[in-house]
Amino acid sequence: MNTSPVWHGAQKRIYMQEVGTRDGLQVEAAFVATEDKIALVNELSDAGLSKIEVTAFVSPQAIPALSDAEIVLREITRRPGVVYSALVPNVRGAERAIEARADELNLVMSASETHNLANLRMTRTQSFGGLAQVAQLALSQGVAVNVSLSCSFGCPMEGDVPEATVLAWAQRFVDLGARGVTLCDTTGMAYPGQVATLTQAFRQRWPDTELTLHFHNTRGLGLANVLAGIDAGAERFDASLGGIGGCPYAPGATGNVCSEEMVHALDLMGYDTGVDLTRLITAARRLPGLIGHDIPSQITKAGRRLDLHPVPADFDAIRDRALARDAAHKLSR
Ligand code: COA
Ligand code: ZN
C-alpha cells in the first residue's frame, strides 16, 4: 500500500493557462487601466503560468473593457517559454492580433447553434467559414491556432450538446491545422463523468492535438471536473485569477475555475504546475482593487492550508486554567 502523502500526482506536469485577463476582465463594468492590465500580465508571467490569454481583439463596442488590446499585448514583458495568446472572432481581429505579435490566436465558436447565434450573431456554419479564413491567415504568418468550443458540455438554452457534435466541430479545426482545441464549459454544466468520457474520446482520437479543458465554477463543480479531466488524460487547463470571469452572452454565467485554488489543490496532490503560488496569491489579492469588487477566490481569503493563525491573545490564561483543572482533579482523588 502506498502511504506516501504525495498522492496520485507523482509530479506529473499540469499546464496552467491563465484566462483572467480576457475571460475575466471582459465582463467587468469597470475599465481596468491599461497600465494595470500590463502589470497584471507581467505578474502572471513571473508567477510561472504556461500560457496567458492576454486579451481579445473583438469589437470595442461589443466589449469595451478590452478596447486597449493592442497596447496591452505590445507592451507586456514577454517571458521566454510563456505563450501569449489572444482571442479573435474574425479576420479583422486576427489582423490586429498578428500585428500586435500574438503567439497564438484563440478562435472561438460555440458547439451549440443557439449560443453561437446569441454570442457571435452567426450560425455555426457561418462562424466556421470565417474562422477557416482566420486560421489560414494565422498559419500563413507562422502564428499558431487554437480553437475554443463554447458550450461543449451543455448549452444554457438548448441543454445537452451531443458528444458527436462537439467532436465533429473539433475535427474540422484539427483538419485546418489547429494546434489545440479547448473544450469550454461556458456556463458550468459539466460534471465529472461527462468530463472523463469526452476527454478520453478526444485523447484517443487526437493524441497529438493539445487539449485544454476550460471550466466555469457556476455550480461548484469546477475543481471536481479538473480532477476528473486529469484522471482521464488532460494536462492543460484554463483558469482565472481570483475566479473571475463569465460569458456576457450566456445567462447565469459565473467565474472560471480559480487559478490559485487550482494550483493550491494540485500542489497538495503532488502535481507539478510550475506556478509559484505565493506570487499568484499576491496578484489575486490586488484584483478587488482593480475591478472594484470582491472576488470568488477562497484561497485569497482563507490563505493556504498551512498559513497558520496566531493563538488567541488570552491563550496562556486559557491553558493555565485548563492545566489547573487537572491539578485540582488529582488533589481531589
Ligand atoms: N475588431 C475591431 N472591431 C471590430 C471587430 C474586430 N475584431 N469585428 C467587428 N468590429 C467592428 C466593425 O468594424 C463594426 O464597427 P462599425 O459599426 O464602427 O463599423 C462593428 O464592430 C460591427 O461589425 P460587424 O462586422 O457587423 O460584426 P457584428 O456586429 O456581427 O459583430 C463580433 C460580430 C463577434 C465581431 C462582435 O459582436 C464581437 O466582437 N463580439 C464579442 C464576442 C465576444 O468576445 N464574446 C465573449 C467571448 S466568448
Ligand atoms: Zn469561459
Coordinates of C-alpha atoms and ligand atoms in Angstrom, one line a residue:
M1 CA 0.0 0.0 0.0
N2 CA 1.3 3.5 -0.8
T3 CA 1.3 5.5 2.3
S4 CA 3.1 8.5 0.8
P5 CA 1.4 11.8 1.4
V6 CA 2.1 12.6 -2.3
W7 CA -1.0 11.1 -3.7
H8 CA -1.6 10.3 -7.3
G9 CA 0.0 13.4 -8.7
A10 CA 3.5 12.0 -8.7
Q11 CA 5.0 15.2 -10.1
K12 CA 3.0 14.8 -13.4
R13 CA 3.2 18.2 -15.3
I14 CA -0.1 20.1 -15.5
Y15 CA -0.1 23.2 -17.7
M16 CA -1.8 26.2 -16.2
Q17 CA -3.3 28.7 -18.7
E18 CA -4.5 32.0 -17.4
V19 CA -7.6 33.5 -18.9
G20 CA -8.5 36.1 -16.2
T21 CA -7.2 39.0 -18.3
R22 CA -9.6 38.0 -21.1
D23 CA -12.5 35.8 -19.8
G24 CA -12.3 37.7 -16.5
L25 CA -12.0 41.3 -17.5
Q26 CA -14.4 41.1 -20.4
V27 CA -17.4 41.1 -18.1
E28 CA -16.2 43.7 -15.7
A29 CA -18.1 47.0 -15.7
A30 CA -15.1 48.9 -14.5
F31 CA -12.4 49.6 -17.2
V32 CA -9.1 48.4 -15.7
A33 CA -6.5 50.9 -16.6
T34 CA -4.2 49.8 -19.5
E35 CA -1.0 50.1 -17.3
D36 CA -2.7 47.9 -14.6
K37 CA -3.5 45.3 -17.2
I38 CA 0.1 45.2 -18.4
A39 CA 1.4 45.0 -14.8
L40 CA -1.0 42.1 -14.1
V41 CA 0.0 40.1 -17.2
N42 CA 3.7 40.7 -16.2
E43 CA 3.0 39.4 -12.7
L44 CA 1.3 36.3 -14.2
S45 CA 4.3 35.7 -16.4
D46 CA 6.6 35.9 -13.4
A47 CA 4.3 33.5 -11.4
G48 CA 5.1 30.8 -14.0
L49 CA 1.8 30.3 -16.0
S50 CA 2.5 28.4 -19.2
K51 CA 0.1 30.4 -21.3
I52 CA -1.7 33.7 -20.8
E53 CA -4.8 34.7 -22.8
V54 CA -3.8 38.3 -22.6
T55 CA -6.8 40.0 -24.3
A56 CA -9.4 39.8 -27.1
F57 CA -9.4 41.5 -30.4
V58 CA -13.1 41.9 -30.7
S59 CA -15.3 44.8 -31.5
P60 CA -14.7 47.6 -28.9
Q61 CA -18.4 48.4 -29.0
A62 CA -19.2 44.8 -28.0
I63 CA -16.5 44.5 -25.3
P64 CA -15.4 48.0 -24.2
A65 CA -13.4 46.5 -21.3
L66 CA -10.8 45.2 -23.8
S67 CA -10.6 48.1 -26.2
D68 CA -6.9 48.5 -25.4
A69 CA -5.9 45.1 -26.7
E70 CA -3.2 46.3 -29.0
I71 CA -1.4 48.4 -26.4
V72 CA -1.6 45.6 -23.7
L73 CA -0.2 42.9 -26.0
R74 CA 2.6 45.1 -27.4
E75 CA 3.7 46.5 -24.0
I76 CA 3.9 43.4 -21.8
T77 CA 7.2 41.9 -21.0
R78 CA 7.5 38.6 -22.7
R79 CA 9.0 35.8 -20.7
P80 CA 10.6 33.1 -22.8
G81 CA 8.6 29.9 -22.8
V82 CA 5.3 31.6 -22.0
V83 CA 2.7 31.5 -24.8
Y84 CA 0.9 34.9 -25.2
S85 CA -2.5 34.1 -26.7
A86 CA -5.4 36.4 -27.8
L87 CA -9.0 35.7 -28.6
V88 CA -10.1 36.6 -32.1
P89 CA -13.6 36.3 -33.5
N90 CA -12.9 37.2 -37.1
V91 CA -10.3 38.2 -39.8
R92 CA -10.3 41.8 -38.6
G93 CA -9.4 40.6 -35.1
A94 CA -6.8 38.3 -36.5
E95 CA -5.1 41.1 -38.4
R96 CA -5.0 43.2 -35.3
A97 CA -3.7 40.4 -33.1
I98 CA -0.9 39.3 -35.5
E99 CA 0.1 42.9 -35.9
A100 CA 0.4 43.1 -32.1
R101 CA 2.6 39.9 -32.1
A102 CA 0.3 37.4 -30.5
D103 CA 2.0 34.0 -30.2
E104 CA -1.3 32.2 -30.7
L105 CA -4.8 33.1 -31.9
N106 CA -7.6 31.6 -29.9
L107 CA -10.6 31.3 -32.3
V108 CA -14.0 31.0 -30.7
M109 CA -17.2 29.5 -31.7
S110 CA -19.9 27.5 -29.9
A111 CA -20.7 23.8 -30.2
S112 CA -24.4 24.9 -29.7
E113 CA -26.2 26.7 -32.6
T114 CA -28.3 28.8 -30.2
H115 CA -25.4 30.0 -28.1
N116 CA -23.4 30.7 -31.3
L117 CA -26.2 32.9 -32.6
A118 CA -26.6 34.7 -29.3
N119 CA -22.8 35.2 -28.7
L120 CA -21.5 35.7 -32.2
R121 CA -24.6 36.6 -34.3
M122 CA -23.9 33.9 -36.8
T123 CA -24.8 30.3 -37.4
R124 CA -22.1 27.8 -36.6
T125 CA -21.5 27.2 -40.3
Q126 CA -21.1 30.9 -40.9
S127 CA -18.7 31.1 -38.0
F128 CA -16.7 28.2 -39.2
G129 CA -16.4 29.7 -42.7
G130 CA -15.0 32.9 -41.2
L131 CA -12.7 31.1 -38.8
A132 CA -11.3 28.9 -41.5
Q133 CA -10.1 32.2 -43.2
V134 CA -8.7 33.3 -39.8
A135 CA -6.8 30.0 -39.4
Q136 CA -5.4 30.3 -42.9
L137 CA -4.2 33.8 -42.3
A138 CA -2.6 32.9 -39.0
L139 CA -0.9 29.8 -40.2
S140 CA 0.5 31.6 -43.3
Q141 CA 2.1 34.1 -40.9
G142 CA 3.5 31.3 -38.7
V143 CA 1.1 32.1 -35.8
A144 CA -0.3 29.1 -34.0
V145 CA -4.1 28.5 -33.9
N146 CA -6.2 27.2 -31.0
V147 CA -10.0 26.9 -31.1
S148 CA -12.2 27.3 -28.1
L149 CA -15.5 25.5 -28.5
S150 CA -18.0 27.1 -26.1
C151 CA -20.8 25.0 -24.6
S152 CA -19.0 21.7 -25.2
F153 CA -20.6 20.3 -22.0
G154 CA -24.0 21.8 -22.5
C155 CA -25.8 24.9 -23.7
P156 CA -27.8 27.1 -21.2
M157 CA -30.5 27.5 -23.8
E158 CA -30.5 24.1 -25.7
G159 CA -29.4 21.7 -23.0
D160 CA -27.0 18.8 -23.7
V161 CA -24.9 19.0 -26.8
P162 CA -24.2 15.6 -28.2
E163 CA -20.6 14.4 -27.8
A164 CA -20.6 13.6 -31.6
T165 CA -21.4 17.2 -32.4
V166 CA -18.6 18.5 -30.2
L167 CA -16.1 16.1 -31.8
A168 CA -17.3 16.8 -35.3
W169 CA -16.5 20.6 -34.8
A170 CA -13.2 19.7 -33.3
Q171 CA -12.4 17.6 -36.3
R172 CA -13.0 20.4 -38.7
F173 CA -10.5 22.6 -36.8
V174 CA -7.9 19.8 -36.5
D175 CA -8.2 19.4 -40.3
L176 CA -7.5 23.1 -40.7
G177 CA -4.2 22.7 -38.8
A178 CA -5.2 23.9 -35.4
R179 CA -2.5 23.1 -32.8
G180 CA -5.0 22.9 -30.0
V181 CA -8.7 22.6 -29.1
T182 CA -10.2 23.9 -25.9
L183 CA -13.4 22.3 -24.7
C184 CA -15.3 25.1 -22.8
D185 CA -17.8 24.6 -20.1
T186 CA -19.1 28.1 -20.6
T187 CA -21.9 28.0 -18.0
G188 CA -20.8 25.4 -15.6
M189 CA -22.9 22.5 -16.9
A190 CA -20.1 19.9 -16.9
Y191 CA -19.9 17.1 -14.4
P192 CA -17.1 14.7 -13.7
G193 CA -18.4 11.6 -15.5
Q194 CA -19.1 13.6 -18.6
V195 CA -15.7 15.2 -18.5
A196 CA -14.0 11.8 -18.3
T197 CA -15.9 10.5 -21.3
L198 CA -15.3 13.5 -23.5
T199 CA -11.6 13.8 -22.5
Q200 CA -11.0 10.1 -23.2
A201 CA -12.8 10.3 -26.6
F202 CA -10.7 13.4 -27.6
R203 CA -7.4 12.0 -26.4
Q204 CA -8.0 8.7 -28.3
R205 CA -8.9 10.4 -31.5
W206 CA -6.3 13.1 -31.5
P207 CA -3.3 12.1 -29.3
D208 CA -1.1 14.8 -30.8
T209 CA -3.5 17.8 -30.6
E210 CA -3.2 20.0 -27.5
L211 CA -6.4 19.5 -25.5
T212 CA -7.4 22.2 -23.0
L213 CA -10.3 22.0 -20.6
H214 CA -12.0 25.2 -19.6
F215 CA -14.4 25.1 -16.7
H216 CA -16.6 27.6 -15.0
N217 CA -17.4 27.1 -11.4
T218 CA -21.1 28.1 -11.8
R219 CA -22.4 25.1 -9.9
G220 CA -19.4 24.4 -7.6
L221 CA -18.1 21.5 -9.7
G222 CA -15.1 23.3 -11.2
L223 CA -12.3 21.6 -9.3
A224 CA -14.0 18.2 -9.3
N225 CA -14.2 18.5 -13.1
V226 CA -10.5 19.4 -13.3
L227 CA -9.6 16.3 -11.3
A228 CA -11.8 14.1 -13.5
G229 CA -10.1 15.6 -16.6
I230 CA -6.6 14.9 -15.2
D231 CA -7.5 11.3 -14.4
A232 CA -8.9 10.9 -18.0
G233 CA -5.6 12.2 -19.5
A234 CA -6.0 16.0 -19.8
E235 CA -3.0 18.1 -18.8
R236 CA -3.9 21.6 -19.9
F237 CA -6.4 23.8 -18.1
D238 CA -7.7 27.3 -18.4
A239 CA -8.3 29.1 -15.1
S240 CA -8.7 32.6 -14.0
L241 CA -7.0 34.6 -11.2
G242 CA -9.4 35.2 -8.4
G243 CA -12.0 33.0 -10.1
I244 CA -13.4 36.0 -12.1
G245 CA -15.0 35.7 -15.5
G246 CA -18.0 34.6 -17.5
C247 CA -19.5 34.9 -20.9
P248 CA -21.6 38.1 -21.3
Y249 CA -23.9 36.3 -23.7
A250 CA -24.6 33.2 -21.5
P251 CA -27.5 33.5 -19.0
G252 CA -26.4 32.8 -15.4
A253 CA -22.7 32.5 -16.3
T254 CA -20.2 33.0 -13.5
G255 CA -16.5 32.8 -13.0
N256 CA -13.9 30.4 -14.2
V257 CA -12.2 27.8 -12.0
C258 CA -9.9 29.9 -9.8
S259 CA -6.2 29.7 -10.7
E260 CA -4.8 30.0 -7.2
E261 CA -7.4 27.5 -5.8
M262 CA -6.4 25.0 -8.6
V263 CA -2.7 25.4 -8.0
H264 CA -3.1 25.1 -4.2
A265 CA -5.1 21.9 -4.7
L266 CA -2.7 20.4 -7.3
D267 CA 0.4 21.3 -5.3
L268 CA -1.1 19.3 -2.3
M269 CA -1.8 16.4 -4.6
G270 CA 1.8 16.3 -5.9
Y271 CA 1.3 17.6 -9.4
D272 CA 3.9 19.9 -10.9
T273 CA 2.1 23.1 -12.1
G274 CA 5.3 25.2 -12.5
V275 CA 3.5 28.0 -10.8
D276 CA 4.7 30.0 -7.8
L277 CA 1.6 30.0 -5.6
T278 CA 2.8 32.9 -3.4
R279 CA 3.2 35.2 -6.4
L280 CA -0.2 34.1 -7.7
I281 CA -1.9 34.9 -4.5
T282 CA -0.2 38.2 -4.2
A283 CA -1.5 39.1 -7.7
A284 CA -5.0 37.9 -6.9
R285 CA -5.2 40.0 -3.7
R286 CA -4.7 43.1 -5.8
L287 CA -7.7 42.2 -8.1
P288 CA -10.5 43.6 -5.9
G289 CA -8.8 47.0 -6.0
L290 CA -8.6 46.9 -9.8
I291 CA -12.2 45.7 -10.6
G292 CA -13.9 47.4 -7.6
H293 CA -15.5 44.3 -6.0
D294 CA -14.8 41.2 -4.1
I295 CA -13.6 38.0 -5.9
P296 CA -14.8 34.4 -5.6
S297 CA -11.3 33.1 -4.6
Q298 CA -11.4 31.2 -1.3
I299 CA -7.6 31.0 -1.0
T300 CA -7.1 34.7 -1.0
K301 CA -9.5 34.9 2.0
A302 CA -8.5 31.8 3.9
G303 CA -4.9 31.6 3.0
R304 CA -3.1 28.3 2.2
R305 CA -3.7 25.2 4.2
L306 CA -0.6 25.8 6.3
D307 CA -0.8 29.6 6.6
L308 CA -1.3 29.4 10.3
H309 CA -3.0 31.8 12.6
P310 CA -1.8 33.2 15.9
V311 CA -3.2 31.7 19.0
P312 CA -5.9 33.8 20.8
A313 CA -4.5 36.7 22.8
D314 CA -5.5 35.1 26.2
F315 CA -4.1 31.7 25.2
D316 CA -1.7 31.5 28.2
A317 CA -4.6 32.1 30.6
I318 CA -6.8 29.5 28.8
R319 CA -4.0 26.9 29.1
D320 CA -3.2 27.7 32.7
R321 CA -6.9 27.4 33.7
A322 CA -7.1 24.0 31.8
L323 CA -4.0 22.7 33.5
A324 CA -5.2 23.9 36.9
R325 CA -8.3 21.8 36.4
D326 CA -6.1 18.7 36.0
A327 CA -4.2 19.6 39.2
A328 CA -7.4 20.1 41.1
H329 CA -8.8 16.8 39.9
K330 CA -5.7 14.9 41.0
L331 CA -5.8 16.5 44.5
S332 CA -9.5 15.6 44.9
R333 CA -8.8 11.9 44.2
Ligands
COA1 N1 -12.0 44.3 -34.0 C1 -12.5 45.6 -34.0 N2 -13.7 46.0 -34.5 C2 -14.5 45.0 -35.0 C3 -14.1 43.7 -35.0 C4 -12.8 43.3 -34.5 N3 -12.4 42.1 -34.4 N4 -15.1 42.9 -35.5 C5 -16.0 43.8 -35.8 N5 -15.7 45.0 -35.5 C6 -16.5 46.3 -35.6 C7 -16.8 46.6 -37.0 O1 -15.8 47.4 -37.6 C8 -18.1 47.4 -36.9 O2 -17.8 48.7 -36.4 P1 -18.6 49.9 -37.0 O3 -20.0 49.7 -36.6 O4 -17.9 51.1 -36.3 O5 -18.4 49.8 -38.5 C9 -18.8 46.7 -35.7 O6 -17.7 46.0 -35.0 C10 -19.8 45.6 -36.2 O7 -19.1 44.8 -37.1 P2 -19.8 43.5 -37.8 O8 -18.8 43.0 -38.8 O9 -21.2 43.9 -38.3 O10 -19.9 42.5 -36.7 P3 -21.0 42.1 -35.7 O11 -21.8 43.3 -35.2 O12 -21.8 41.0 -36.3 O13 -20.1 41.6 -34.5 C11 -18.5 40.2 -33.5 C12 -19.5 40.4 -34.6 C13 -18.5 38.8 -33.0 C14 -17.1 40.6 -34.1 C15 -18.7 41.2 -32.3 O14 -20.0 41.1 -31.9 C16 -17.8 41.0 -31.2 O15 -16.6 41.3 -31.2 N6 -18.4 40.4 -30.1 C17 -17.6 40.0 -28.9 C18 -17.7 38.5 -28.8 C19 -17.0 38.1 -27.5 O16 -15.9 38.4 -27.2 N7 -17.7 37.2 -26.7 C20 -17.1 36.8 -25.5 C21 -16.2 35.7 -25.7 S1 -16.9 34.1 -25.6
ZN2 ZN -15.1 30.9 -20.3

